[in-house]
Coordinates of C-alpha atoms in Angstrom, one line a residue:
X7 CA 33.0 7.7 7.3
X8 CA 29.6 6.5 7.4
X9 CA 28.5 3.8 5.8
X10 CA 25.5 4.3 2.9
X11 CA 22.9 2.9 1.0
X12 CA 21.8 3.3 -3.1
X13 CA 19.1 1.8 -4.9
X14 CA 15.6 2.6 -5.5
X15 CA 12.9 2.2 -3.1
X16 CA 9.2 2.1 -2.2
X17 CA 8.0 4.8 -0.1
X18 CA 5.1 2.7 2.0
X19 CA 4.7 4.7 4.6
X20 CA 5.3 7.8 6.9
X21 CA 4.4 7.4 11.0
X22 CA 5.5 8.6 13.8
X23 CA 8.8 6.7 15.4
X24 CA 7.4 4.1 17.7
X25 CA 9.4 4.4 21.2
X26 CA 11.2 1.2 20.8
X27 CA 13.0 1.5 24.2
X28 CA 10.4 0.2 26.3
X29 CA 10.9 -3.3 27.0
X30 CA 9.3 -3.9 30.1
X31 CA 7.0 -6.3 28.3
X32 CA 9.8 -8.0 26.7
X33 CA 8.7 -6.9 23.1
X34 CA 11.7 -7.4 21.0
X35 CA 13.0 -3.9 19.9
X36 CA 12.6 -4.8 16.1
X37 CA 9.3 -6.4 16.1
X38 CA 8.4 -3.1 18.2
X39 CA 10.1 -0.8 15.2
X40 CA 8.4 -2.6 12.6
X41 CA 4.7 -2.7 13.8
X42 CA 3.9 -0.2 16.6
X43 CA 1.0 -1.4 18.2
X44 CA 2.1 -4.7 19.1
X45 CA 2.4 -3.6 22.7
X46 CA 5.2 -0.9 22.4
X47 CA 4.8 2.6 23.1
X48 CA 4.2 4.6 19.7
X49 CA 4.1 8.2 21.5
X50 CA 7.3 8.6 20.2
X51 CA 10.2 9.3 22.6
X52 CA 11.0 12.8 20.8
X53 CA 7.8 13.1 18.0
X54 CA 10.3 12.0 14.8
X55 CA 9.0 11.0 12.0
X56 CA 9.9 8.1 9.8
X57 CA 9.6 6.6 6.4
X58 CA 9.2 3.2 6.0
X59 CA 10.8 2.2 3.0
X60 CA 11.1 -1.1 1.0
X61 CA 14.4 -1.8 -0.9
X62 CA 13.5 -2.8 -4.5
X63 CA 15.3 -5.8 -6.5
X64 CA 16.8 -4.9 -9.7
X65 CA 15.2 -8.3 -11.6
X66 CA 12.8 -11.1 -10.4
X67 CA 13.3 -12.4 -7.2
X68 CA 13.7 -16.2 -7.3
X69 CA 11.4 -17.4 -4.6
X70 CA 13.5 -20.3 -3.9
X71 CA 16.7 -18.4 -2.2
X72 CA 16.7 -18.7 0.7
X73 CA 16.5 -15.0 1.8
X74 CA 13.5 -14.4 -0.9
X75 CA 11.0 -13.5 1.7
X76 CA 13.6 -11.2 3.7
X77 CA 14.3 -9.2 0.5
X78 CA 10.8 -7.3 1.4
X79 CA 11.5 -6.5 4.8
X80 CA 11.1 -2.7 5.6
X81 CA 13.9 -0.3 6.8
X82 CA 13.2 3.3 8.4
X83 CA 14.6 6.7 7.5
X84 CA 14.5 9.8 9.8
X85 CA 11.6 12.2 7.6
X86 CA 12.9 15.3 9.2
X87 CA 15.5 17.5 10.2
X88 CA 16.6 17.9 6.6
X89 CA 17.7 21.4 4.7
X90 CA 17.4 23.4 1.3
X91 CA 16.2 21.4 -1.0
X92 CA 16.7 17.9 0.3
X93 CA 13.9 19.3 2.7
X94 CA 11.8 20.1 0.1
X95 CA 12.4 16.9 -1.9
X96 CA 11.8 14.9 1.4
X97 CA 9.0 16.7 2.6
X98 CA 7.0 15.6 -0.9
X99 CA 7.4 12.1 -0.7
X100 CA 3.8 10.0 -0.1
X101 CA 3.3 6.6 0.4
X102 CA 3.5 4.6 -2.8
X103 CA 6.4 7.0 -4.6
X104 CA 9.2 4.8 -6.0
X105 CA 12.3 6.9 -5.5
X106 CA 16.0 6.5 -6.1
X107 CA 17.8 7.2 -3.0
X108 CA 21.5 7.2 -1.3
X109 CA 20.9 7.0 2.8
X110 CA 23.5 7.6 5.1
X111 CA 23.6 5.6 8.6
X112 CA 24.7 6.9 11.7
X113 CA 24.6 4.8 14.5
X114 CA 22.5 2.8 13.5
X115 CA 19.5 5.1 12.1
X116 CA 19.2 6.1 8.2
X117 CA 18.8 9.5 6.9
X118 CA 18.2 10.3 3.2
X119 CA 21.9 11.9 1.2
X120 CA 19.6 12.8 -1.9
X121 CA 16.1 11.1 -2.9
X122 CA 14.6 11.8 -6.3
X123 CA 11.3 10.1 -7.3
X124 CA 10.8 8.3 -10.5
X125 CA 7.6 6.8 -10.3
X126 CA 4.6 8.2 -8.2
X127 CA 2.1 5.2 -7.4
X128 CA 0.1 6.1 -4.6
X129 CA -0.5 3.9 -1.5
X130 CA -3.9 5.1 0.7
X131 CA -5.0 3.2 4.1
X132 CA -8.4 3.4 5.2
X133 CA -9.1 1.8 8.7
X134 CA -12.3 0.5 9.9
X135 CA -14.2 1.7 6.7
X136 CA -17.7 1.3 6.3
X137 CA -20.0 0.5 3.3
X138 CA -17.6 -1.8 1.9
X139 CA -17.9 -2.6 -2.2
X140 CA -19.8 -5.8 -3.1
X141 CA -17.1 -6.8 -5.2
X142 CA -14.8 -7.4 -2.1
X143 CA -17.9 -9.0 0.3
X144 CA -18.7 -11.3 -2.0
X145 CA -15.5 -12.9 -2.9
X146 CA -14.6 -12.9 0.8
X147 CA -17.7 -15.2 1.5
X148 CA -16.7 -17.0 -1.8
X149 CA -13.3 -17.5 -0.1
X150 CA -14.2 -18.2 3.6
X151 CA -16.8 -20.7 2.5
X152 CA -13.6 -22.7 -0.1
X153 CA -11.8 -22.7 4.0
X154 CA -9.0 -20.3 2.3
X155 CA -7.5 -17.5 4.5
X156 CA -6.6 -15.4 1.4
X157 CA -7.8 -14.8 -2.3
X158 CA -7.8 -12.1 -5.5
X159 CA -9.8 -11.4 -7.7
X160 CA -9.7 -9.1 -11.2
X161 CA -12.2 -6.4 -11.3
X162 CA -13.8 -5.3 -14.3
X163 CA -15.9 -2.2 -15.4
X164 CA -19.1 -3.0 -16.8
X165 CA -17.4 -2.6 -20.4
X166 CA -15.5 -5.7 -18.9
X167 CA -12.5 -4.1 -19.3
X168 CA -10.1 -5.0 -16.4
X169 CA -9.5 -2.3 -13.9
X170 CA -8.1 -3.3 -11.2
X171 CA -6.4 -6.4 -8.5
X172 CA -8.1 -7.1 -5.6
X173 CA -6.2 -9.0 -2.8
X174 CA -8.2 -9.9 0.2
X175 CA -6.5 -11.0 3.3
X176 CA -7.8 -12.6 6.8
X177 CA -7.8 -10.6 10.0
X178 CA -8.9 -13.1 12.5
X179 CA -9.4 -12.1 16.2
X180 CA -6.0 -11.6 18.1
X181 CA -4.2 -10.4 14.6
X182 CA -3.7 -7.3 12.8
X183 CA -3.0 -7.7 9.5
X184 CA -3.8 -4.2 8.4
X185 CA -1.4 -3.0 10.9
X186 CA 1.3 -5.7 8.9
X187 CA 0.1 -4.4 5.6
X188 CA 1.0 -1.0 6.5
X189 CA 4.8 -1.3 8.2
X190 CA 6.2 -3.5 5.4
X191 CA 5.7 -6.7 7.4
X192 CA 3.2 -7.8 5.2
X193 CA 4.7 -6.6 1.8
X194 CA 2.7 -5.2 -0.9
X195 CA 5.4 -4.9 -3.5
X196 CA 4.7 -8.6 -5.1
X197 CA 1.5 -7.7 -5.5
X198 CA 1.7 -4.5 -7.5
X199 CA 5.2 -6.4 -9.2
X200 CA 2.4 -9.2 -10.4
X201 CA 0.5 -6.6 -12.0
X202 CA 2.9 -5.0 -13.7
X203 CA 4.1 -8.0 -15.4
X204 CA 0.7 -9.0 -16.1
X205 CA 0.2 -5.6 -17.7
X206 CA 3.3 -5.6 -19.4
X207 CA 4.3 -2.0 -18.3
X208 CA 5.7 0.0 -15.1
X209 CA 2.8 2.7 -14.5
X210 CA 1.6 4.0 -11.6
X211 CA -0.9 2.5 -9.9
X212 CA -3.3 3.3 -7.0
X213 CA -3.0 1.2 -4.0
X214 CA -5.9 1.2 -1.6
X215 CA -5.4 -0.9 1.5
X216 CA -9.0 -0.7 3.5
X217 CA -10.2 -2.8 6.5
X218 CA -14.0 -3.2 6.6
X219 CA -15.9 -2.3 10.2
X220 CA -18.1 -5.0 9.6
X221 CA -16.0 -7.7 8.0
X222 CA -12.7 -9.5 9.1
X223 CA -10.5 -9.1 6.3
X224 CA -8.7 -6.6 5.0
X225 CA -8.3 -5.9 1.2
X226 CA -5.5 -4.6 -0.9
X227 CA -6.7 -3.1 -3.9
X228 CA -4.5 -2.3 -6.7
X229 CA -6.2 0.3 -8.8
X230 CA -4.5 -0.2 -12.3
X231 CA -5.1 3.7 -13.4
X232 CA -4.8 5.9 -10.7
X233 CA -6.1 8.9 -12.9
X234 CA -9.3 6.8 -13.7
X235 CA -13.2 7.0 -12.6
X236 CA -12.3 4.1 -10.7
X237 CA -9.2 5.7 -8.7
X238 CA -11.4 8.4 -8.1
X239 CA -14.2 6.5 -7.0
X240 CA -12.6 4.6 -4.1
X241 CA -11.2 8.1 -3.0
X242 CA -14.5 9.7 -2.7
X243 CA -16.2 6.6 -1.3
X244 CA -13.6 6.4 1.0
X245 CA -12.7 10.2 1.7
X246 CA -9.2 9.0 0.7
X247 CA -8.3 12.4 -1.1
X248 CA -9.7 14.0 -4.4
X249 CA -12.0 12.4 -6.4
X250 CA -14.9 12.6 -9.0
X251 CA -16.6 15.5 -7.4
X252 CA -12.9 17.4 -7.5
X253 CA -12.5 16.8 -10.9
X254 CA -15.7 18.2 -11.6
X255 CA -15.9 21.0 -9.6
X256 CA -12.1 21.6 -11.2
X257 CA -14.1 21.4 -14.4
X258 CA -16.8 25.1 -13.5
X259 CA -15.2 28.4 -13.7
X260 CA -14.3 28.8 -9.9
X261 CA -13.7 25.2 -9.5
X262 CA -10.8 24.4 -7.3
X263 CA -10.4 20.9 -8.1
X264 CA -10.1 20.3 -4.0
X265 CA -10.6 17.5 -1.8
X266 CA -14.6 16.3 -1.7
X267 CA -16.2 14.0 0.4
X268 CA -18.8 11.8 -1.4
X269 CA -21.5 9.3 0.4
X270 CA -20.3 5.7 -0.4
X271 CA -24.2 5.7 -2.0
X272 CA -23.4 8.2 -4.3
X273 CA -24.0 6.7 -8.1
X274 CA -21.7 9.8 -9.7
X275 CA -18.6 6.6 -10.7
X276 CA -19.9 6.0 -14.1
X277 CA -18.5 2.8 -15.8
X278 CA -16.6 1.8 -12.6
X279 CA -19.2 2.3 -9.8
X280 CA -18.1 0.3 -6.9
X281 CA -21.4 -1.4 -6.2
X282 CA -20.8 -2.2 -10.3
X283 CA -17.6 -3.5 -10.6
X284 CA -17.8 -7.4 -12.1
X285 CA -15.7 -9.8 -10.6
X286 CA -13.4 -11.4 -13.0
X287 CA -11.4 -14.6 -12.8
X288 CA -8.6 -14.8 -10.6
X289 CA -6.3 -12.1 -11.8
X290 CA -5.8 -13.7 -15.3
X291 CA -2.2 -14.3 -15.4
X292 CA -1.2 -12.2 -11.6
X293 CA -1.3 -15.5 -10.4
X294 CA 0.2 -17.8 -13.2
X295 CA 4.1 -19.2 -12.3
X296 CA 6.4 -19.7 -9.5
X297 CA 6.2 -15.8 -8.6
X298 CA 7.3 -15.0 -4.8
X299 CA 3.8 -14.6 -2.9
X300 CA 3.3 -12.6 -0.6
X301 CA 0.4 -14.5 1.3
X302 CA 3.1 -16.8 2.7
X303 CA 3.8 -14.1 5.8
X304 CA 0.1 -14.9 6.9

């Protein structure tokens, strides 16, 4: 019988299986699994797609065991060859869905028994963006010039109501720390955990991970109401998926309430323009306590 896994887990993201059999540069097969363009092949030796997923703890994760930081690391589940509907459950899972799963190993690779999702936080990467929010510039000089390689910040609407966490990360020449953000390696789970125990609740969120064109950092922005102008606004900046211009054309007769594409100069955000946003203190009580940080894999 084969051996399985329960639990719930974060959906972070869906790729293409890296083609981990090509060693000739002596890339250890893991490190080629887990980030595919440190130097393996990614073409895929037969085209599968994968899920990365991320186990989730059942409590707090005391950040002095000794395995803390390996309780984020990511596994990988086949994402097709399924049927009826575990197909269709499969097929509809996105990056960011929380999902309570049983996976079934056979030699050595993980396929999904059942999946069901319970909680349906988004996660969206954008790669070499351009026009990147003030909010995010500015703290990064604010950082760079203290000499620190990372730093958050709370955003606020100009009601000063908070809106969102904004994690900003280095990418110095030679790494790729987007590339870490988005296999697992560099885990986003504590971040999103901090917010929700800041907030006091388990809601969706909306977790944009963008890496400026013209800046060398990347930030993780953890939106704290993904159905909010905000949410919408860093979609349509960021051609992310539908935004404010969906949700008004959604709101004509006709309107289909598809995906838009809106300039990154366009002022339709309302309270929670980007160029607008207010920069709070440092996350209020996100960073408060002995909470397992993430920053440490940097």
């Amino acid at each position: 019988m084969d051996p399985t896994t329960s639990g719930r887990f974060r959906v972070h993201d869906r790729r293409q299986r890296p083609d981990i059999d090509d060693g000739a540069d002596g890339t250890d097969a893991a490190d080629a699994a887990a980030t595919p363009n440190d130097g393996a092949d990614v073409t895929g030796a037969d085209d599968t797609e994968e899920f990365v997923l991320v186990e989730l703890a059942d409590g707090q994760i005391d950040p002095t065991e000794s395995d803390a930081e390996d309780r984020f690391d990511p596994l990988y589940a086949t994402a097709e060859g399924y049927e009826g509907d575990l197909a269709d459950a499969v097929d509809a899972l996105q990056p960011g869905f929380v999902v309570e799963a049983t996976l079934v190993w056979t030699d050595g690779a993980a396929r999904f028994r059942e999946v069901e999702v319970v909680r349906e936080t988004r996660f969206r990467f954008a790669d070499r963006v351009e026009g990147m929010f003030e909010a995010a510039v500015d703290t990064w000089r604010q950082i760079r010039a203290e000499g620190e390689p990372v730093g958050s910040i709370t955003t606020r609407s100009n009601d000063g109501d908070p809106n969102g966490a904004l994690y900003l990360f280095a990418d110095a020449p030679g790494s790729d720390t987007f590339e870490e953000v988005r296999t697992g390696r560099l885990p986003i789970e504590p971040l999103v955990a901090r917010v929700n125990e800041s907030r006091d609740d388990d809601d969706p969120r909306e977790v944009f991970v963008l890496r400026p064109a013209e800046h060398e950092f990347v930030a993780v922005y953890v939106v704290f109401d993904p159905d909010g102008v905000l949410a919408q606004t860093v979609r349509d900046t960021y051609d992310l998926g539908p935004g404010l211009a969906a949700g008004l054309d959604a709101s004509y007769p006709g309107g289909d309430g598809g995906d838009s594409v809106v300039s990154d100069t366009s002022n339709d955000s309302g309270d929670d323009d980007l160029d607008d946003l207010d920069d709070g203190d440092d996350l209020d009580d996100l960073d408060d306590g002995d909470d397992f940080d993430a920053l440490d894999r940097l």
